[in-house]
Coordinates of C-alpha atoms in Angstrom, one line a residue:
Chain A
M1 CA 124.7 141.5 35.9
A2 CA 126.3 139.4 38.6
N3 CA 123.0 137.5 38.8
G4 CA 122.8 137.1 35.0
I5 CA 126.2 135.4 35.1
A6 CA 125.4 133.2 38.0
D7 CA 122.0 132.0 36.5
R8 CA 123.5 130.9 33.2
P9 CA 124.1 127.3 32.6
P10 CA 127.8 126.5 32.1
A11 CA 128.6 127.9 28.7
R12 CA 130.2 125.9 25.9
R13 CA 132.2 128.7 24.3
P14 CA 135.4 128.7 22.5
G15 CA 137.9 128.4 25.3
G16 CA 135.3 126.7 27.5
R17 CA 135.8 126.8 31.2
N18 CA 138.7 129.2 31.1
A19 CA 136.8 131.7 28.9
R20 CA 134.0 131.7 31.6
V21 CA 136.5 132.1 34.4
R22 CA 138.1 135.0 32.6
A23 CA 134.8 136.7 32.0
Q24 CA 133.9 136.3 35.7
I25 CA 137.3 137.8 36.7
L26 CA 136.8 140.8 34.4
A27 CA 133.3 141.5 35.7
A28 CA 134.6 141.2 39.3
T29 CA 137.5 143.6 38.5
A30 CA 135.2 146.1 36.9
E31 CA 133.0 146.1 39.9
L32 CA 135.9 146.5 42.4
V33 CA 137.5 149.2 40.3
A34 CA 134.1 151.0 40.4
R35 CA 134.1 150.7 44.2
D36 CA 137.7 151.2 45.1
G37 CA 139.3 153.0 42.2
I38 CA 142.0 151.7 39.9
A39 CA 144.7 151.7 42.5
G40 CA 142.5 150.3 45.3
F41 CA 141.4 146.8 44.4
R42 CA 143.1 143.6 45.5
Y43 CA 143.6 140.3 43.7
E44 CA 142.2 138.4 46.7
E45 CA 138.9 140.3 46.5
V46 CA 138.7 139.9 42.7
A47 CA 139.0 136.1 43.2
E48 CA 136.4 136.2 46.0
F49 CA 133.9 138.3 43.9
A50 CA 134.5 136.1 40.9
G51 CA 134.1 132.9 42.8
V52 CA 137.4 131.6 41.5
H53 CA 140.7 130.6 43.0
K54 CA 143.2 133.4 43.5
T55 CA 145.7 131.5 41.4
S56 CA 143.3 131.8 38.4
V57 CA 143.5 135.5 38.6
Y58 CA 147.3 135.5 38.8
R59 CA 147.7 132.9 36.1
N60 CA 145.5 134.8 33.6
W61 CA 146.7 138.3 34.5
P62 CA 150.1 138.2 36.0
D63 CA 150.2 142.0 35.2
R64 CA 147.8 144.1 37.3
E65 CA 147.6 146.9 34.7
E66 CA 146.6 144.5 32.0
L67 CA 143.8 143.2 34.2
V68 CA 142.5 146.7 34.8
V69 CA 142.7 147.6 31.1
E70 CA 140.9 144.5 30.0
A71 CA 138.2 145.0 32.6
L72 CA 137.7 148.6 31.5
L73 CA 137.5 147.7 27.9
S74 CA 135.1 144.8 28.4
Y75 CA 132.8 147.0 30.5
A76 CA 132.8 149.9 28.2
E77 CA 131.8 148.0 25.0
D78 CA 128.1 148.8 25.5
L79 CA 128.6 152.4 24.4
A80 CA 130.7 151.6 21.4
S81 CA 127.8 151.6 19.0
V82 CA 124.9 153.8 18.0
A83 CA 121.7 152.4 16.6
D84 CA 120.6 153.2 13.1
T85 CA 116.8 153.5 12.8
G86 CA 117.1 155.9 9.9
D87 CA 116.3 158.9 12.1
I88 CA 119.6 160.7 13.2
H89 CA 117.9 162.8 15.8
R90 CA 116.3 159.9 17.6
D91 CA 119.4 157.7 17.4
L92 CA 121.6 160.4 18.9
V93 CA 119.0 161.1 21.7
D94 CA 119.0 157.4 22.6
Y95 CA 122.8 157.4 22.5
L96 CA 123.0 160.4 24.9
L97 CA 120.5 158.6 27.3
A98 CA 122.7 155.5 27.2
L99 CA 125.8 157.6 27.8
A100 CA 124.2 159.4 30.8
G101 CA 123.1 156.1 32.2
G102 CA 126.6 154.7 31.9
L103 CA 128.1 157.8 33.5
E104 CA 125.7 157.6 36.4
T105 CA 126.9 154.1 37.4
P106 CA 129.7 153.7 39.9
F107 CA 131.8 152.3 37.1
G108 CA 131.1 155.3 34.9
R109 CA 132.1 157.7 37.7
T110 CA 135.4 155.9 38.1
L111 CA 136.0 156.0 34.4
E112 CA 135.3 159.8 34.4
Q113 CA 137.8 160.3 37.2
A114 CA 140.3 158.0 35.7
I115 CA 140.2 160.1 32.5
Q116 CA 142.2 162.9 34.1
P117 CA 145.3 161.9 32.2
A118 CA 147.9 163.1 34.6
R119 CA 146.8 160.6 37.2
Q120 CA 147.2 157.4 35.1
S121 CA 149.9 155.2 33.9
P122 CA 150.5 155.2 30.1
T123 CA 148.9 151.8 29.7
V124 CA 145.7 152.7 31.5
R125 CA 145.6 156.0 29.7
Q126 CA 145.9 154.2 26.4
A127 CA 142.9 152.0 27.4
L128 CA 140.8 155.0 28.4
T129 CA 141.8 156.7 25.1
R130 CA 140.7 153.6 23.2
I131 CA 137.3 153.6 25.0
L132 CA 136.7 157.2 24.1
D133 CA 138.0 156.7 20.6
Q134 CA 135.5 153.8 20.1
R135 CA 132.7 156.0 21.2
V136 CA 133.8 158.8 19.0
A137 CA 134.1 156.4 16.1
A138 CA 130.6 155.0 16.8
V139 CA 129.0 158.4 16.7
G140 CA 131.1 159.3 13.7
R141 CA 129.9 156.3 11.7
R142 CA 126.3 157.0 12.5
V143 CA 126.7 160.7 11.6
D144 CA 128.5 159.9 8.3
T145 CA 125.6 157.6 7.3
A146 CA 123.2 160.5 8.0
V147 CA 125.3 162.8 5.8
D148 CA 125.4 160.2 3.0
R149 CA 121.6 160.0 3.2
G150 CA 121.2 163.8 3.0
E151 CA 119.8 164.0 6.6
L152 CA 122.7 166.3 7.6
P153 CA 125.1 168.6 5.7
P154 CA 128.7 167.4 5.6
V155 CA 130.0 167.9 9.1
D156 CA 133.1 167.1 11.3
S157 CA 131.6 164.2 13.1
A158 CA 134.1 164.3 16.0
F159 CA 133.1 167.9 16.6
L160 CA 129.4 166.9 16.5
G161 CA 130.1 164.2 19.1
E162 CA 131.9 166.6 21.4
M163 CA 129.0 169.1 21.0
I164 CA 126.4 166.6 22.1
S165 CA 128.2 164.6 24.7
G166 CA 130.0 167.5 26.4
P167 CA 126.8 168.9 27.9
V168 CA 125.7 165.4 29.0
R169 CA 128.9 164.9 30.9
L170 CA 128.7 168.3 32.5
I171 CA 125.1 167.7 33.7
V172 CA 125.7 164.1 35.0
N173 CA 129.1 164.8 36.6
R174 CA 127.9 167.9 38.4
G175 CA 125.1 165.7 39.8
M176 CA 122.8 168.6 40.6
R177 CA 119.8 167.2 38.7
P178 CA 118.9 163.9 36.9
F179 CA 119.6 163.8 33.1
T180 CA 116.3 163.3 31.3
R181 CA 115.1 162.5 27.8
A182 CA 113.9 166.1 27.5
D183 CA 117.6 167.2 28.1
A184 CA 118.8 164.8 25.4
E185 CA 116.1 166.0 23.0
R186 CA 117.0 169.6 23.6
I187 CA 120.7 169.1 23.2
V188 CA 120.4 167.1 20.0
G189 CA 117.8 169.5 18.6
V190 CA 120.0 172.6 19.1
V191 CA 123.2 171.0 17.8
L192 CA 121.6 169.5 14.7
A193 CA 119.7 172.8 14.0
G194 CA 122.9 174.7 14.5
I195 CA 125.0 172.5 12.3
R196 CA 122.3 172.8 9.5
A197 CA 122.1 176.6 9.9
T198 CA 125.9 177.1 9.9
A199 CA 126.7 174.7 7.1
P200 CA 128.4 176.3 4.1
H201 CA 126.0 176.4 1.2
V202 CA 127.7 174.3 -1.5
Chain B
M1 CA 146.4 189.7 34.9
A2 CA 149.0 188.7 37.6
N3 CA 151.2 191.4 36.1
G4 CA 148.4 193.9 36.3
I5 CA 148.3 193.3 40.1
A6 CA 152.1 193.4 40.5
D7 CA 152.4 196.7 38.7
R8 CA 150.0 198.5 40.9
P9 CA 151.4 200.6 43.8
P10 CA 150.9 199.0 47.2
A11 CA 147.2 199.2 47.8
R12 CA 145.7 201.0 50.8
R13 CA 142.9 198.6 51.4
P14 CA 140.5 198.2 54.3
G15 CA 142.2 195.7 56.6
G16 CA 145.8 196.8 55.7
R17 CA 148.5 194.3 56.6
N18 CA 146.2 191.6 57.7
A19 CA 144.3 191.7 54.5
R20 CA 147.5 191.3 52.6
V21 CA 148.6 188.4 54.8
R22 CA 145.2 186.7 54.3
A23 CA 145.5 187.1 50.5
Q24 CA 149.0 185.6 50.5
I25 CA 147.7 182.6 52.6
L26 CA 144.7 182.1 50.2
A27 CA 147.0 182.2 47.2
A28 CA 149.4 179.7 48.8
T29 CA 146.6 177.4 49.8
A30 CA 145.1 177.5 46.2
E31 CA 148.6 176.6 44.8
L32 CA 149.1 173.7 47.3
V33 CA 145.5 172.4 46.8
A34 CA 146.3 172.4 43.0
R35 CA 149.5 170.4 43.7
D36 CA 148.4 168.0 46.4
G37 CA 144.7 167.9 46.3
I38 CA 142.2 169.1 48.9
A39 CA 143.1 166.4 51.4
G40 CA 146.9 166.6 50.9
F41 CA 148.1 170.1 51.8
R42 CA 149.6 171.0 55.2
Y43 CA 149.4 174.2 57.2
E44 CA 153.2 174.3 57.6
E45 CA 153.6 174.4 53.8
V46 CA 151.0 177.0 53.4
A47 CA 152.8 179.3 55.8
E48 CA 156.1 178.6 54.0
F49 CA 154.7 179.3 50.6
A50 CA 152.9 182.4 51.8
G51 CA 156.0 183.7 53.6
V52 CA 154.1 184.1 56.8
H53 CA 154.2 182.7 60.3
K54 CA 152.4 179.4 60.8
T55 CA 150.4 181.0 63.6
S56 CA 149.0 183.5 61.1
V57 CA 147.4 180.7 59.2
Y58 CA 146.0 179.0 62.3
R59 CA 144.7 182.4 63.7
N60 CA 143.0 183.4 60.5
W61 CA 141.6 179.9 59.7
P62 CA 141.4 177.6 62.7
D63 CA 139.2 175.5 60.5
R64 CA 140.9 173.7 57.7
E65 CA 137.8 173.3 55.5
E66 CA 137.1 177.0 55.7
L67 CA 140.6 177.7 54.5
V68 CA 140.1 175.4 51.5
V69 CA 136.7 176.9 50.7
E70 CA 137.9 180.5 50.8
A71 CA 140.9 179.6 48.7
L72 CA 138.7 177.9 46.1
L73 CA 136.3 180.8 46.0
S74 CA 139.0 183.5 45.8
Y75 CA 140.8 181.7 43.0
A76 CA 137.6 181.1 41.0
E77 CA 136.5 184.7 40.9
D78 CA 138.1 185.4 37.5
L79 CA 135.5 183.3 35.7
A80 CA 132.6 184.8 37.6
S81 CA 131.9 187.5 35.0
V82 CA 131.4 187.7 31.3
A83 CA 132.4 190.9 29.4
D84 CA 129.8 192.9 27.6
T85 CA 131.0 194.4 24.3
G86 CA 127.6 194.4 22.8
D87 CA 128.4 191.3 20.7
I88 CA 127.1 188.1 22.4
H89 CA 129.0 185.8 20.1
R90 CA 132.3 187.5 20.7
D91 CA 131.8 187.7 24.5
L92 CA 130.9 184.0 24.8
V93 CA 133.9 183.0 22.7
D94 CA 136.2 185.0 25.0
Y95 CA 134.5 183.4 28.0
L96 CA 135.1 179.9 26.7
L97 CA 138.8 180.7 26.1
A98 CA 139.1 182.0 29.6
L99 CA 137.3 178.9 30.9
A100 CA 139.6 176.6 28.9
G101 CA 142.6 178.5 30.2
G102 CA 141.4 178.1 33.8
L103 CA 140.7 174.4 33.3
E104 CA 144.2 173.8 31.9
T105 CA 145.9 175.1 35.1
P106 CA 146.8 172.7 37.8
F107 CA 144.2 174.4 40.0
G108 CA 141.6 174.0 37.3
R109 CA 142.3 170.3 37.1
T110 CA 142.0 170.0 40.8
L111 CA 138.7 171.8 40.8
E112 CA 137.4 169.5 38.1
Q113 CA 138.4 166.4 40.0
A114 CA 137.0 167.9 43.2
I115 CA 133.7 168.4 41.5
Q116 CA 132.9 164.7 41.7
P117 CA 130.4 165.3 44.5
A118 CA 130.6 161.9 46.3
R119 CA 134.3 162.6 47.1
Q120 CA 133.8 165.8 49.1
S121 CA 132.6 167.0 52.4
P122 CA 129.3 168.9 52.4
T123 CA 131.2 172.2 53.1
V124 CA 133.6 171.8 50.2
R125 CA 130.8 170.6 47.9
Q126 CA 128.8 173.7 48.8
A127 CA 131.8 175.9 47.8
L128 CA 132.2 174.1 44.5
T129 CA 128.5 174.4 43.8
R130 CA 128.8 178.1 44.6
I131 CA 131.7 178.5 42.2
L132 CA 129.7 176.8 39.4
D133 CA 126.6 178.8 40.3
Q134 CA 128.5 182.0 40.0
R135 CA 129.7 181.1 36.5
V136 CA 126.3 180.0 35.4
A137 CA 124.9 183.2 36.8
A138 CA 127.5 185.3 35.0
V139 CA 126.8 183.6 31.7
G140 CA 123.0 183.9 32.4
R141 CA 123.2 187.7 33.0
R142 CA 125.1 188.2 29.8
V143 CA 122.7 186.1 27.8
D144 CA 119.7 187.8 29.3
T145 CA 121.1 191.2 28.2
A146 CA 121.5 189.8 24.7
V147 CA 117.9 188.7 24.8
D148 CA 116.7 192.1 26.0
R149 CA 118.6 193.7 23.1
G150 CA 117.0 191.3 20.6
E151 CA 120.3 189.7 19.8
L152 CA 118.9 186.3 20.8
P153 CA 115.4 184.8 21.1
P154 CA 114.2 184.2 24.7
V155 CA 116.3 181.2 25.9
D156 CA 117.0 179.2 29.0
S157 CA 120.4 180.7 29.8
A158 CA 121.5 177.9 32.2
F159 CA 120.9 175.4 29.3
L160 CA 122.8 177.7 26.9
G161 CA 125.7 177.8 29.4
E162 CA 125.8 174.0 29.6
M163 CA 125.7 173.7 25.8
I164 CA 128.7 175.9 25.3
S165 CA 130.8 175.0 28.4
G166 CA 130.2 171.2 28.2
P167 CA 132.2 170.7 25.0
V168 CA 135.0 172.9 26.4
R169 CA 135.4 170.8 29.5
L170 CA 135.3 167.6 27.5
I171 CA 138.1 168.8 25.1
V172 CA 140.3 170.2 27.9
N173 CA 139.8 167.4 30.3
R174 CA 140.5 164.7 27.8
G175 CA 143.7 166.5 27.0
M176 CA 144.2 165.1 23.6
R177 CA 144.5 168.4 21.8
P178 CA 144.8 172.1 22.8
F179 CA 141.6 174.1 23.0
T180 CA 141.8 177.0 20.4
R181 CA 139.9 180.1 19.5
A182 CA 138.7 178.2 16.4
D183 CA 137.1 175.7 18.8
A184 CA 135.4 178.4 20.8
E185 CA 134.2 180.1 17.6
R186 CA 132.7 176.9 16.3
I187 CA 131.0 175.9 19.5
V188 CA 129.4 179.4 20.1
G189 CA 128.5 179.6 16.4
V190 CA 126.6 176.3 16.3
V191 CA 124.9 176.8 19.7
L192 CA 123.7 180.3 18.9
A193 CA 122.5 179.3 15.4
G194 CA 120.8 176.3 16.9
I195 CA 119.1 178.3 19.5
R196 CA 117.9 180.8 16.9
A197 CA 116.7 178.1 14.6
T198 CA 114.8 176.2 17.2
A199 CA 113.2 179.2 19.0
P200 CA 109.4 179.1 19.0
H201 CA 108.1 181.8 16.7
V202 CA 106.1 184.2 19.0

């Protein structure tokens, strides 16, 4: 990702140069938070990693917490959507694989640790809650579509999300074995079958 | 359960006074680890909390890591068994409620954070692995009994354990809402129904 940014020609985006600088700073912050934790990173290093002047970091984010929060949010966007191929089983399997991949990165590990609410400031906690809410909402939208199409019986989609992502987190965070597509298939298979079997017959 | 112990008459156990002192030291260590983390607690405080002489702590556990490991193991024993009432659904629901109760304590939170493997020494990691293995084994034994009795189709009991405890950890660790018996009922209901529905017909 660092390479991807470096290789691009100077972008002409709304905001221009400053937008690019901000994106570089956020990417650098996300990387340093992953390495050193939320409390550990330093503005000097962010500037160095981002290849910008230290004053650019201070000017854009005079507040350290706001920098952390924006970096967390920008980095977590990848998991805030679930594909719709028309096959709910397949789409949820792919989502679980992406989730596991995300959790296995240094950044994902930091995020998981940071989720322990007692450890965080209200602002950071809010950002983490928002990240999780976005994921829950993304799964929920996809599940609701499946319900509308008759692929699934009416179901509490937040509960379904917890049922499929809970085991993924457990397996990845424990770190005793890699998370595979077979795991994802098995989890989604059992949960969807269980939801269908326990649905009240209307 | 603490009451149950307090109500008993003074036990005549092998080891006598020293066994009692050791138990007090382990309980104090578990409490301090919960409060200050594995790296944070001090021998002086352990002695003070346990109401024993500091030399008793040093004599029994010259090695700090061994003290932590024994304290973790002694505190985690409660969850190393699953009741057998003959009703697998009910027994797993009760296990999940006990698991959630354990995770919600300060000690449980510490344990969860300490599980992040990269953060720990090999010795502590081994102890944590052993705690988790004991739980997995306890669920496994209970599930195997249910399979023997024809209550469940043949099933990978480690997978079943991940399927039911993963969502519990997610809900408790996120800390957005309390974990209730209704949650436990719903989780066990969906997973057992899903396992029955997806079992290969022999």
